[in-house]
């Protein structure tokens, strides 16, 4: 067993309230319960010794492993090819009443041998509260109870799985022949709740069939029929797995502390909901047929609008917990060494208190993608939205921290101004369309003032490009969204020259950096990889600009960086390795929108392919 497998060497399973990562060696090394943002029970990905893990591996001198998903499901299969036989571990989390929040979550691991004879080794080593709290162990026949602080974990063995205590942990050696099966079921619940009822292999197999039916039924709603069906389907399932069903809010990623550079300090906690994600997710999910998910997230956004001002005193903040709680105090878990020594490991996210003015545009942009804005938030929600836009008229022209949550001080970021323009533009359109009470004249004047300012101060005439912030020649890939939101035509001369500048300075073999930290210091040490969100936004921009050959080549190359089961982390390093929290929702959202745009442009291209 490797102490720290590559970040991307994992598949994701979940039950729409929390999830787990399983490495290609069969090691479950990340799991938080009862929610995505709860303290971890297994965090071996961040500290092999102190974090805890749940391993089901083949015990043989030479083992070749393969990992795959059952088609159009979140059921993960890890295969072990040994000199004596071929075995499999099938991992999933049952999905039952996902909209009802519960403290009880179950991980099912089915072992089977399809050829020969395989000896498996089981090691279950939970470490509660990020590895900070000890637990007691009671082994009673085929059941083990790990009693942690406020939380219990029950391991039930089904079949020839002889559990034995190993200090505070559990081990087992399992030998299966061709056609034989066994299973282990881990149930995590509140310490005051009842112990899980005993189950059987037949009940586990029925649960396996049910979870397959659930995912097949859900995927049957997908309307995408384009050229990249498999990758779009996998991205959609990943986004569903990253959505907290009781509230409809997606997390940016299920992990925390995974570095943007091995050994670096850019190790953030992404287990929260960014309002920014709404800009892409509502539109993308609706366009491929998942209107229920899009509407649920939009309803969550509407509740944030109605909730009143954030702790900072601003009407909104950039991120919240999945239940809408705005308090995300950041702490350093100094007892964890971090993935491959990449400390500090942070829990919570101090960037929640940053001023990022783009959030107002992203909220209005997402809400306005309903048939009408009042359909999304009702009349009271309209009134509150109008109050926020009135407030924004007086507060848009301020320096802020910008979209990338840098910690290098406030600037007049062009992207922040762009999204203020979006807020005013969509507000004017909705007020006019719906004949709702609003100071349309003031909103229009503010919208036009923002555009004039961006065109005058965000445009560098010498470079012939829009820049990261006023008074700087530095480029920023966030501006790839300019044509997406309708600020500028995708074939406007100013935009095409900006795209050319980005291609020259931020693109490396079709992979896109967010910005150049050396040219625009962000207050953090070290460097980072290319940002996969931006790489897909680049494909989108190329497609809309009519550069179809370049767009398709860039897209197809980008897909080669997916991991073995089609998942993407936040970034890609200099030698093609995936970096940052994993998997990243924003990356999979951008993949879907890029595929949709590229399909549309290819379909309307002339018979000769429309190659530039």
Coordinates of C-alpha atoms in Angstrom, one line a residue:
X1 CA 0.0 0.0 0.0
X2 CA 1.4 3.4 -1.0
X3 CA 1.5 6.0 1.8
X4 CA 0.3 8.8 -0.6
X5 CA -1.0 7.7 -3.9
X6 CA -1.4 10.5 -6.6
X7 CA -4.3 12.8 -5.9
X8 CA -6.1 11.6 -9.1
X9 CA -5.6 7.9 -8.3
X10 CA -9.1 7.7 -6.8
X11 CA -12.7 7.1 -7.6
X12 CA -15.6 8.8 -5.9
X13 CA -18.6 7.2 -4.2
X14 CA -21.4 9.0 -2.3
X15 CA -25.0 9.1 -1.1
X16 CA -25.8 12.8 -2.0
X17 CA -25.0 14.0 1.6
X18 CA -21.4 13.0 1.9
X19 CA -18.9 10.9 -0.1
X20 CA -15.7 8.9 0.0
X21 CA -12.6 8.5 -2.1
X22 CA -11.2 5.0 -2.9
X23 CA -7.8 4.6 -4.4
X24 CA -7.0 2.2 -7.2
X25 CA -5.4 0.0 -4.6
X26 CA -8.7 -0.4 -2.8
X27 CA -7.9 2.0 0.1
X28 CA -10.7 4.3 1.2
X29 CA -8.6 7.3 2.5
X30 CA -11.1 10.1 2.6
X31 CA -14.5 10.2 4.3
X32 CA -16.4 12.8 6.3
X33 CA -19.7 12.3 8.1
X34 CA -22.5 13.2 8.4
X35 CA -21.9 15.9 5.8
X36 CA -19.3 16.9 3.3
X37 CA -18.1 19.6 5.6
X38 CA -18.1 17.5 8.8
X39 CA -14.8 16.4 10.5
X40 CA -13.2 13.4 8.8
X41 CA -13.3 9.8 9.9
X42 CA -10.8 8.6 7.3
X43 CA -8.2 11.2 6.2
X44 CA -5.2 9.0 5.2
X45 CA -5.0 11.2 2.1
X46 CA -3.7 14.0 4.4
X47 CA -1.8 11.9 6.9
X48 CA -1.2 8.2 6.4
X49 CA -0.4 7.5 10.0
X50 CA -2.8 9.9 11.8
X51 CA -5.6 10.3 9.3
X52 CA -7.0 6.8 9.2
X53 CA -8.0 4.6 6.3
X54 CA -10.2 1.6 5.4
X55 CA -8.2 -0.8 3.1
X56 CA -9.4 -3.8 1.2
X57 CA -6.4 -5.0 -0.8
X58 CA -5.2 -8.2 -2.5
X59 CA -2.4 -9.9 -0.6
X60 CA -0.1 -11.2 -3.3
X61 CA 3.6 -10.7 -4.3
X62 CA 2.6 -9.0 -7.6
X63 CA -0.7 -7.3 -8.0
X64 CA -2.0 -5.4 -11.0
X65 CA -5.0 -3.2 -10.3
X66 CA -7.7 -1.7 -12.5
X67 CA -10.5 0.6 -11.5
X68 CA -13.7 1.5 -13.3
X69 CA -17.3 2.7 -12.8
X70 CA -20.2 0.6 -13.8
X71 CA -21.6 2.5 -16.8
X72 CA -23.7 5.6 -15.9
X73 CA -23.5 4.9 -12.1
X74 CA -21.5 5.9 -9.1
X75 CA -20.7 2.2 -8.3
X76 CA -16.9 1.8 -8.3
X77 CA -15.2 -1.5 -9.1
X78 CA -11.5 -2.1 -8.2
X79 CA -10.0 -5.2 -9.8
X80 CA -7.0 -7.1 -8.5
X81 CA -5.1 -9.3 -11.0
X82 CA -2.8 -11.7 -9.2
X83 CA -0.8 -14.8 -10.3
X84 CA -3.4 -16.9 -8.5
X85 CA -6.6 -15.3 -9.6
X86 CA -8.7 -12.2 -10.2
X87 CA -10.7 -10.5 -7.5
X88 CA -12.9 -7.4 -7.3
X89 CA -14.0 -5.0 -4.6
X90 CA -17.3 -3.2 -5.5
X91 CA -17.8 0.0 -3.6
X92 CA -20.9 2.2 -3.3
X93 CA -23.0 4.1 -0.8
X94 CA -26.8 3.4 -0.8
X95 CA -29.0 6.4 -1.7
X96 CA -32.1 6.4 0.4
X97 CA -34.3 9.5 0.9
X98 CA -31.4 11.8 0.1
X99 CA -33.4 15.0 0.7
X100 CA -33.8 14.2 4.4
X101 CA -30.7 15.1 6.3
X102 CA -29.4 12.2 8.4
X103 CA -26.5 11.3 10.6
X104 CA -26.5 7.7 9.4
X105 CA -24.4 6.9 6.3
X106 CA -23.4 3.5 5.0
X107 CA -20.4 2.4 2.9
X108 CA -20.8 -1.1 1.3
X109 CA -17.8 -3.0 0.0
X110 CA -18.5 -6.3 -1.8
X111 CA -15.6 -8.7 -2.4
X112 CA -15.8 -11.3 -5.1
X113 CA -13.4 -13.6 -7.0
X114 CA -14.1 -14.2 -10.7
X115 CA -11.1 -16.4 -11.5
X116 CA -8.8 -18.6 -9.4
X117 CA -8.2 -17.8 -5.7
X118 CA -7.5 -14.4 -4.1
X119 CA -6.4 -13.6 -0.6
X120 CA -7.7 -10.2 0.5
X121 CA -6.5 -8.1 3.5
X122 CA -8.9 -5.8 5.4
X123 CA -7.6 -3.0 7.6
X124 CA -10.1 -0.6 9.1
X125 CA -8.5 2.3 11.0
X126 CA -10.9 5.1 11.6
X127 CA -9.6 8.4 13.1
X128 CA -12.3 10.6 14.4
X129 CA -12.4 14.4 14.2
X130 CA -9.5 14.8 11.7
X131 CA -7.5 12.3 13.7
X132 CA -7.6 14.4 16.9
X133 CA -9.9 12.2 19.1
X134 CA -9.3 8.6 20.2
X135 CA -11.9 5.9 20.1
X136 CA -12.8 2.7 21.8
X137 CA -13.2 -0.7 20.0
X138 CA -15.5 -3.6 20.8
X139 CA -15.3 -6.7 18.5
X140 CA -18.2 -9.0 18.8
X141 CA -18.0 -11.9 16.3
X142 CA -18.7 -10.5 12.9
X143 CA -19.3 -6.9 14.1
X144 CA -16.9 -4.3 15.3
X145 CA -17.9 -1.0 17.0
X146 CA -15.6 2.0 16.9
X147 CA -16.9 4.4 19.6
X148 CA -15.7 7.9 18.8
X149 CA -16.6 11.2 20.4
X150 CA -20.3 11.7 19.5
X151 CA -20.0 9.3 16.6
X152 CA -20.0 5.5 16.3
X153 CA -18.8 3.5 13.3
X154 CA -20.0 -0.1 13.0
X155 CA -18.3 -2.6 10.8
X156 CA -20.3 -5.7 9.8
X157 CA -18.6 -8.6 8.1
X158 CA -20.7 -10.9 5.9
X159 CA -19.2 -14.2 4.8
X160 CA -15.8 -15.6 5.6
X161 CA -14.4 -12.3 7.1
X162 CA -12.8 -13.2 10.5
X163 CA -12.5 -9.8 12.2
X164 CA -9.8 -9.4 14.8
X165 CA -8.7 -6.5 16.9
X166 CA -5.4 -4.8 16.1
X167 CA -5.0 -2.3 19.0
X168 CA -7.9 0.2 18.4
X169 CA -8.3 -1.0 14.9
X170 CA -9.6 -4.1 13.0
X171 CA -7.9 -6.5 10.6
X172 CA -9.0 -9.6 8.7
X173 CA -7.6 -12.0 6.1
X174 CA -10.2 -13.1 3.6
X175 CA -9.7 -16.0 1.1
X176 CA -12.2 -16.4 -1.7
X177 CA -12.4 -18.9 -4.6
X178 CA -14.0 -18.5 -8.0
X179 CA -17.6 -17.5 -7.7
X180 CA -17.4 -16.8 -3.9
X181 CA -18.6 -13.5 -2.4
X182 CA -18.2 -11.7 0.9
X183 CA -19.0 -8.1 2.0
X184 CA -18.3 -5.6 4.7
X185 CA -20.6 -2.8 5.6
X186 CA -19.5 0.3 7.5
X187 CA -22.3 2.3 9.1
X188 CA -21.5 5.7 10.7
X189 CA -24.1 7.3 12.9
X190 CA -24.7 9.4 16.0
X191 CA -23.5 7.8 19.2
X192 CA -26.9 8.2 20.7
X193 CA -28.6 6.4 17.8
X194 CA -29.4 2.7 17.6
X195 CA -26.9 0.3 16.3
X196 CA -27.5 -0.8 12.7
X197 CA -29.6 -4.0 12.3
X198 CA -27.8 -7.1 11.2
X199 CA -27.9 -7.6 7.5
X200 CA -27.1 -10.5 5.1
X201 CA -25.3 -11.0 1.9
X202 CA -28.6 -11.2 0.0
X203 CA -29.7 -7.8 1.5
X204 CA -26.4 -6.3 0.4
X205 CA -26.8 -7.6 -3.1
X206 CA -30.3 -6.1 -3.2
X207 CA -28.9 -2.8 -2.1
X208 CA -26.4 -3.1 -4.9
X209 CA -29.2 -3.6 -7.4
X210 CA -31.2 -0.6 -6.0
X211 CA -28.3 1.8 -6.2
X212 CA -27.7 0.8 -9.8
X213 CA -31.4 1.4 -10.6
X214 CA -31.2 4.8 -8.9
X215 CA -28.3 6.0 -11.0
X216 CA -29.6 4.5 -14.2
X217 CA -33.0 6.2 -13.6
X218 CA -31.3 9.5 -12.8
X219 CA -29.1 9.4 -15.9
X220 CA -32.1 8.6 -18.1
X221 CA -33.1 12.3 -17.7
X222 CA -29.9 13.5 -19.4
X223 CA -30.6 15.2 -22.7
X224 CA -27.0 15.4 -23.9
X225 CA -26.5 13.5 -27.2
X226 CA -23.4 15.1 -28.4
X227 CA -19.9 13.9 -29.4
X228 CA -18.6 13.5 -25.8
X229 CA -21.4 11.5 -24.2
X230 CA -19.2 9.4 -21.8
X231 CA -17.3 12.4 -20.4
X232 CA -20.4 14.6 -20.1
X233 CA -22.3 11.8 -18.4
X234 CA -19.5 11.2 -15.9
X235 CA -19.3 14.9 -15.2
X236 CA -23.0 15.0 -14.5
X237 CA -22.8 12.1 -12.1
X238 CA -19.9 13.7 -10.4
X239 CA -21.8 17.0 -9.9
X240 CA -24.7 15.0 -8.5
X241 CA -22.4 13.3 -6.1
X242 CA -21.1 16.7 -5.0
X243 CA -24.5 18.1 -4.3
X244 CA -26.0 18.1 -0.8
X245 CA -29.5 16.9 -1.5
X246 CA -31.3 18.3 1.6
X247 CA -30.5 21.9 0.5
X248 CA -29.6 21.5 -3.2
X249 CA -26.2 23.2 -2.7
X250 CA -23.1 21.7 -4.4
X251 CA -19.7 21.8 -2.8
X252 CA -16.7 22.9 -4.8
X253 CA -14.9 19.7 -4.0
X254 CA -15.3 17.0 -1.3
X255 CA -11.8 17.4 0.0
X256 CA -9.7 19.9 1.9
X257 CA -6.0 20.5 2.2
X258 CA -4.9 19.0 -1.1
X259 CA -2.1 21.2 -2.5
X260 CA -2.0 23.2 -5.7
X261 CA 1.8 22.5 -5.6
X262 CA 3.4 19.5 -3.9
X263 CA 5.0 20.8 -0.7
X264 CA 3.3 24.2 -1.2
X265 CA 1.0 26.2 1.1
X266 CA -2.0 26.7 -1.3
X267 CA -4.0 24.0 0.5
X268 CA -7.5 25.2 1.0
X269 CA -10.8 23.7 2.2
X270 CA -13.2 23.4 -0.7
X271 CA -16.1 21.5 1.1
X272 CA -18.4 24.5 0.8
X273 CA -20.7 26.1 -1.7
X274 CA -19.4 29.0 -3.7
X275 CA -22.1 31.3 -5.1
X276 CA -19.8 31.7 -8.1
X277 CA -20.5 28.1 -9.1
X278 CA -24.1 29.1 -9.7
X279 CA -23.1 31.0 -12.8
X280 CA -22.2 27.9 -14.7
X281 CA -24.1 25.1 -12.8
X282 CA -27.6 26.4 -13.2
X283 CA -27.2 26.9 -16.9
X284 CA -25.2 23.7 -17.5
X285 CA -27.5 21.4 -15.6
X286 CA -30.7 22.8 -17.2
X287 CA -29.2 22.5 -20.7
X288 CA -28.5 18.8 -20.3
X289 CA -31.9 18.1 -18.7
X290 CA -31.3 18.2 -15.0
X291 CA -33.8 21.0 -14.3
X292 CA -34.6 19.7 -10.8
X293 CA -31.0 20.1 -9.6
X294 CA -30.7 23.5 -11.2
X295 CA -33.9 24.7 -9.6
X296 CA -32.9 23.3 -6.2
X297 CA -29.6 25.3 -6.3
X298 CA -31.4 28.4 -7.5
X299 CA -33.8 28.0 -4.6
X300 CA -30.8 27.8 -2.2
X301 CA -29.4 31.0 -3.8
X302 CA -32.8 32.7 -3.3
X303 CA -32.7 31.8 0.4
X304 CA -29.2 33.4 0.7
X305 CA -30.6 36.5 -0.9
X306 CA -33.4 36.6 1.6
X307 CA -31.2 35.9 4.6
X308 CA -30.0 39.4 5.0
X309 CA -26.5 40.7 5.3
X310 CA -23.5 38.5 5.9
X311 CA -21.3 38.7 9.0
X312 CA -19.1 41.2 7.1
X313 CA -21.9 43.6 6.7
X314 CA -22.1 43.0 3.0
X315 CA -25.4 41.8 1.6
X316 CA -23.8 38.5 0.4
X317 CA -20.6 36.6 0.8
X318 CA -18.8 34.4 -1.7
X319 CA -19.3 31.0 0.0
X320 CA -21.5 29.3 2.6
X321 CA -21.8 25.9 4.2
X322 CA -24.3 23.6 2.4
X323 CA -27.0 24.5 4.8
X324 CA -26.5 28.3 4.3
X325 CA -24.4 28.9 7.4
X326 CA -22.0 31.8 6.6
X327 CA -19.5 31.0 9.3
X328 CA -16.5 29.2 8.0
X329 CA -13.7 29.9 10.5
X330 CA -10.3 28.7 9.2
X331 CA -8.0 26.7 11.4
X332 CA -4.7 24.9 10.7
X333 CA -4.6 21.2 11.6
X334 CA -1.0 21.2 12.6
X335 CA -1.0 17.5 13.7
X336 CA -1.6 16.4 10.0
X337 CA 1.5 16.3 7.8
X338 CA -0.5 16.9 4.6
X339 CA -0.4 15.0 1.3
X340 CA 3.2 14.2 0.7
X341 CA 4.2 16.7 3.4
X342 CA 2.2 19.6 1.9
X343 CA 1.4 21.6 5.0
X344 CA -0.4 23.5 6.4
X345 CA -3.6 21.5 6.3
X346 CA -6.5 23.9 6.6
X347 CA -10.1 23.3 7.7
X348 CA -12.6 26.1 7.2
X349 CA -11.9 28.9 4.7
X350 CA -10.9 32.4 5.7
X351 CA -11.6 33.6 2.2
X352 CA -15.4 33.6 3.1
X353 CA -14.9 37.0 4.6
X354 CA -13.2 38.5 1.5
X355 CA -14.8 41.2 -0.5
X356 CA -15.4 39.9 -4.0
X357 CA -17.9 42.1 -5.8
X358 CA -18.4 39.6 -8.7
X359 CA -20.7 37.6 -6.4
X360 CA -23.6 40.0 -7.0
X361 CA -23.5 39.4 -10.8
X362 CA -23.3 35.7 -10.3
X363 CA -26.4 35.6 -8.1
X364 CA -28.5 37.6 -10.5
X365 CA -27.1 35.8 -13.5
X366 CA -28.1 32.4 -12.0
X367 CA -31.5 33.5 -10.7
X368 CA -32.4 35.2 -14.0
X369 CA -31.9 31.8 -15.9
X370 CA -35.4 30.8 -14.7
X371 CA -38.3 31.5 -16.9
X372 CA -38.6 34.6 -14.8
X373 CA -36.6 35.8 -11.8
X374 CA -39.8 36.0 -9.7
X375 CA -40.4 32.3 -10.6
X376 CA -37.1 31.6 -8.8
X377 CA -37.5 33.8 -5.8
X378 CA -41.1 35.2 -5.7
X379 CA -42.2 38.7 -5.3
X380 CA -40.5 39.1 -1.9
X381 CA -37.3 37.8 -3.4
X382 CA -37.6 40.3 -6.2
X383 CA -38.0 43.1 -3.7
X384 CA -34.9 42.0 -1.8
X385 CA -33.0 41.6 -5.1
X386 CA -33.9 45.1 -6.1
X387 CA -32.6 46.4 -2.7
X388 CA -29.3 44.6 -3.3
X389 CA -29.0 46.2 -6.8
X390 CA -29.9 49.6 -5.4
X391 CA -27.1 49.0 -2.8
X392 CA -24.7 47.9 -5.6
X393 CA -25.3 51.1 -7.5
X394 CA -23.5 52.9 -4.6
X395 CA -20.9 50.2 -3.9
X396 CA -19.6 48.6 -7.1
X397 CA -16.7 51.0 -7.7
X398 CA -14.4 49.6 -5.0
X399 CA -11.2 47.6 -4.9
X400 CA -11.7 44.0 -3.9
X401 CA -9.8 40.6 -3.5
X402 CA -10.9 39.3 -6.9
X403 CA -12.3 35.9 -8.1
X404 CA -9.2 33.9 -7.2
X405 CA -9.3 34.7 -3.5
X406 CA -5.7 35.8 -3.5
X407 CA -4.3 37.2 -0.3
X408 CA -2.1 39.9 -1.8
X409 CA -4.4 42.9 -1.2
X410 CA -7.3 44.6 -2.9
X411 CA -7.2 45.8 -6.5
X412 CA -9.7 47.2 -9.1
X413 CA -10.2 43.8 -10.7
X414 CA -11.7 43.8 -14.2
X415 CA -13.6 40.6 -13.6
X416 CA -15.3 42.0 -10.5
X417 CA -16.5 45.0 -12.5
X418 CA -17.6 42.7 -15.3
X419 CA -19.9 40.8 -13.0
X420 CA -21.3 44.1 -11.5
X421 CA -22.2 44.9 -15.1
X422 CA -23.9 41.5 -15.4
X423 CA -25.9 42.2 -12.2
X424 CA -27.2 45.5 -13.5
X425 CA -27.8 44.2 -17.0
X426 CA -29.9 41.2 -15.9
X427 CA -31.7 43.3 -13.3
X428 CA -32.7 45.8 -16.0
X429 CA -33.9 43.1 -18.3
X430 CA -35.9 41.3 -15.7
X431 CA -37.5 44.5 -14.3
X432 CA -38.5 45.4 -17.9
X433 CA -39.7 41.9 -18.8
X434 CA -41.8 41.5 -15.7
X435 CA -42.9 45.1 -15.2
X436 CA -41.7 44.9 -11.6
X437 CA -41.0 47.9 -9.4
X438 CA -37.4 49.0 -9.8
X439 CA -35.3 52.1 -10.3
X440 CA -34.6 51.0 -13.9
X441 CA -33.2 54.4 -14.9
X442 CA -30.6 54.2 -12.1
X443 CA -29.7 50.6 -12.8
X444 CA -29.3 51.4 -16.5
X445 CA -27.0 54.4 -15.8
X446 CA -24.9 52.2 -13.4
X447 CA -24.7 49.4 -16.0
X448 CA -23.5 51.8 -18.7
X449 CA -21.0 53.5 -16.3
X450 CA -19.5 50.1 -15.5
X451 CA -19.1 49.2 -19.1
X452 CA -17.5 52.5 -20.0
X453 CA -15.1 52.1 -17.1
X454 CA -14.1 48.6 -18.1
X455 CA -13.6 49.7 -21.7
X456 CA -11.5 52.6 -20.7
X457 CA -9.5 51.3 -17.7
X458 CA -9.7 47.5 -18.0
X459 CA -8.5 47.7 -21.6
X460 CA -4.8 48.0 -22.4
X461 CA -4.5 49.8 -25.7
X462 CA -0.8 48.9 -26.1
X463 CA -1.3 45.2 -25.4
X464 CA -4.7 45.1 -27.2
X465 CA -6.2 43.1 -24.4
X466 CA -8.4 43.3 -21.3
X467 CA -6.2 43.0 -18.2
X468 CA -6.5 41.6 -14.7
X469 CA -7.0 44.9 -12.9
X470 CA -6.8 48.5 -13.7
X471 CA -3.3 50.0 -14.1
X472 CA -1.7 46.6 -14.7
X473 CA -0.7 44.9 -18.0
X474 CA -1.2 41.4 -16.4
X475 CA -3.7 39.0 -18.1
X476 CA -6.3 36.9 -16.3
X477 CA -8.1 33.9 -17.6
X478 CA -11.3 34.8 -15.6
X479 CA -12.0 37.2 -18.5
X480 CA -12.7 34.3 -20.7
X481 CA -16.2 34.6 -19.3
X482 CA -16.6 38.1 -21.0
X483 CA -18.4 36.7 -24.1
X484 CA -20.2 34.0 -22.1
X485 CA -22.1 36.6 -20.1
X486 CA -22.8 38.8 -23.1
X487 CA -20.5 41.7 -22.3
X488 CA -18.8 41.5 -25.6
X489 CA -19.3 39.5 -28.8
X490 CA -17.1 36.4 -29.1
X491 CA -15.9 37.8 -32.4
X492 CA -15.4 41.4 -31.5
X493 CA -11.9 42.7 -32.5
X494 CA -11.2 43.6 -28.9
X495 CA -12.1 40.2 -27.7
X496 CA -10.2 38.3 -30.4
X497 CA -7.0 40.3 -29.6
X498 CA -7.5 39.5 -25.9
X499 CA -7.9 35.8 -26.8
X500 CA -4.7 36.0 -28.8
X501 CA -2.9 37.6 -25.8
X502 CA -4.1 34.9 -23.5
X503 CA -3.0 32.2 -26.0
X504 CA 0.5 33.7 -26.0
X505 CA 1.0 34.2 -22.3
X506 CA -1.3 32.0 -20.2
X507 CA -1.7 28.9 -22.5
X508 CA 0.7 26.0 -22.4
X509 CA -0.1 23.2 -24.8
X510 CA -3.9 24.1 -24.6
X511 CA -3.7 24.2 -20.7
X512 CA -4.4 27.6 -19.2
X513 CA -3.0 29.3 -16.1
X514 CA -5.3 31.6 -14.2
X515 CA -2.7 34.4 -14.1
X516 CA 1.1 34.8 -13.6
X517 CA 1.8 35.1 -9.9
X518 CA 5.3 36.4 -10.7
X519 CA 3.8 39.3 -12.6
X520 CA 0.9 39.8 -10.2
X521 CA 1.9 38.7 -6.6
X522 CA -0.9 37.0 -4.8
X523 CA 0.5 37.0 -1.3
X524 CA 1.4 33.3 -1.3
X525 CA 4.6 31.4 -1.7
X526 CA 5.2 29.0 -4.5
X527 CA 3.5 28.4 -7.8
X528 CA 0.5 26.4 -9.1
X529 CA -0.5 24.3 -12.1
X530 CA -2.7 25.2 -14.9
X531 CA -6.3 25.7 -13.9
X532 CA -8.6 23.1 -15.5
X533 CA -11.7 25.4 -15.3
X534 CA -9.9 28.0 -17.3
X535 CA -8.7 25.4 -19.8
X536 CA -12.3 24.4 -20.6
X537 CA -13.4 28.1 -20.7
X538 CA -10.6 28.6 -23.2
X539 CA -12.1 25.8 -25.4
X540 CA -15.5 27.5 -25.0
X541 CA -14.1 30.9 -26.1
X542 CA -12.3 29.4 -29.1
X543 CA -15.4 27.6 -30.3
X544 CA -17.6 30.8 -30.1
X545 CA -14.8 32.7 -31.9
X546 CA -15.1 30.3 -34.8
X547 CA -11.7 28.7 -34.2
X548 CA -13.1 25.2 -34.3
X549 CA -10.1 23.2 -35.2
X550 CA -8.1 24.8 -32.4
X551 CA -11.0 24.4 -30.0
X552 CA -11.6 20.7 -30.7
X553 CA -8.0 19.8 -30.5
X554 CA -7.7 21.7 -27.2
X555 CA -10.8 19.9 -25.8
X556 CA -9.7 16.5 -26.9
X557 CA -6.2 17.0 -25.4
X558 CA -7.8 18.3 -22.2
X559 CA -9.8 15.1 -21.9
X560 CA -6.6 13.1 -21.9
X561 CA -5.7 14.6 -18.5
X562 CA -8.8 13.1 -16.8
X563 CA -8.0 10.3 -14.4
X564 CA -8.6 6.6 -15.1
X565 CA -12.3 7.0 -14.3
X566 CA -12.9 10.3 -15.9
X567 CA -12.5 12.7 -13.0
X568 CA -10.6 16.0 -12.8
X569 CA -9.0 17.8 -9.9
X570 CA -8.6 21.6 -9.8
X571 CA -5.3 21.9 -11.6
X572 CA -2.8 20.1 -13.7
X573 CA 0.9 20.2 -12.9
X574 CA 3.9 20.6 -15.1
X575 CA 4.2 16.9 -15.9
X576 CA 0.5 16.2 -16.3
X577 CA -0.3 15.3 -12.7
X578 CA -3.5 16.4 -11.1
X579 CA -3.2 18.9 -8.2
X580 CA -5.6 20.6 -5.8
X581 CA -8.8 19.4 -4.3
X582 CA -10.4 16.4 -6.0
X583 CA -12.7 16.1 -7.9
X584 CA -13.5 19.7 -8.6
X585 CA -17.1 20.6 -9.4
X586 CA -16.2 23.8 -11.3
X587 CA -13.9 21.8 -13.7
X588 CA -16.7 19.3 -14.5
X589 CA -19.2 22.2 -15.0
X590 CA -16.9 23.9 -17.4
X591 CA -16.3 20.6 -19.3
X592 CA -20.1 20.3 -19.8
X593 CA -20.5 23.9 -21.0
X594 CA -17.4 23.6 -23.3
X595 CA -18.8 20.4 -24.8
X596 CA -22.2 22.0 -25.4
X597 CA -20.7 25.1 -27.1
X598 CA -18.3 23.1 -29.2
X599 CA -21.1 20.7 -30.3
X600 CA -23.3 23.6 -31.3
X601 CA -20.6 25.3 -33.3
X602 CA -19.5 22.1 -35.0
X603 CA -23.1 21.3 -35.9
X604 CA -23.6 24.7 -37.6
X605 CA -20.2 24.8 -39.3
X606 CA -20.1 24.5 -43.2
X607 CA -19.7 21.1 -44.8
X608 CA -15.9 21.6 -45.1
X609 CA -15.7 21.7 -41.3
X610 CA -15.4 25.4 -41.0
X611 CA -11.8 25.1 -40.1
X612 CA -10.0 28.4 -39.7

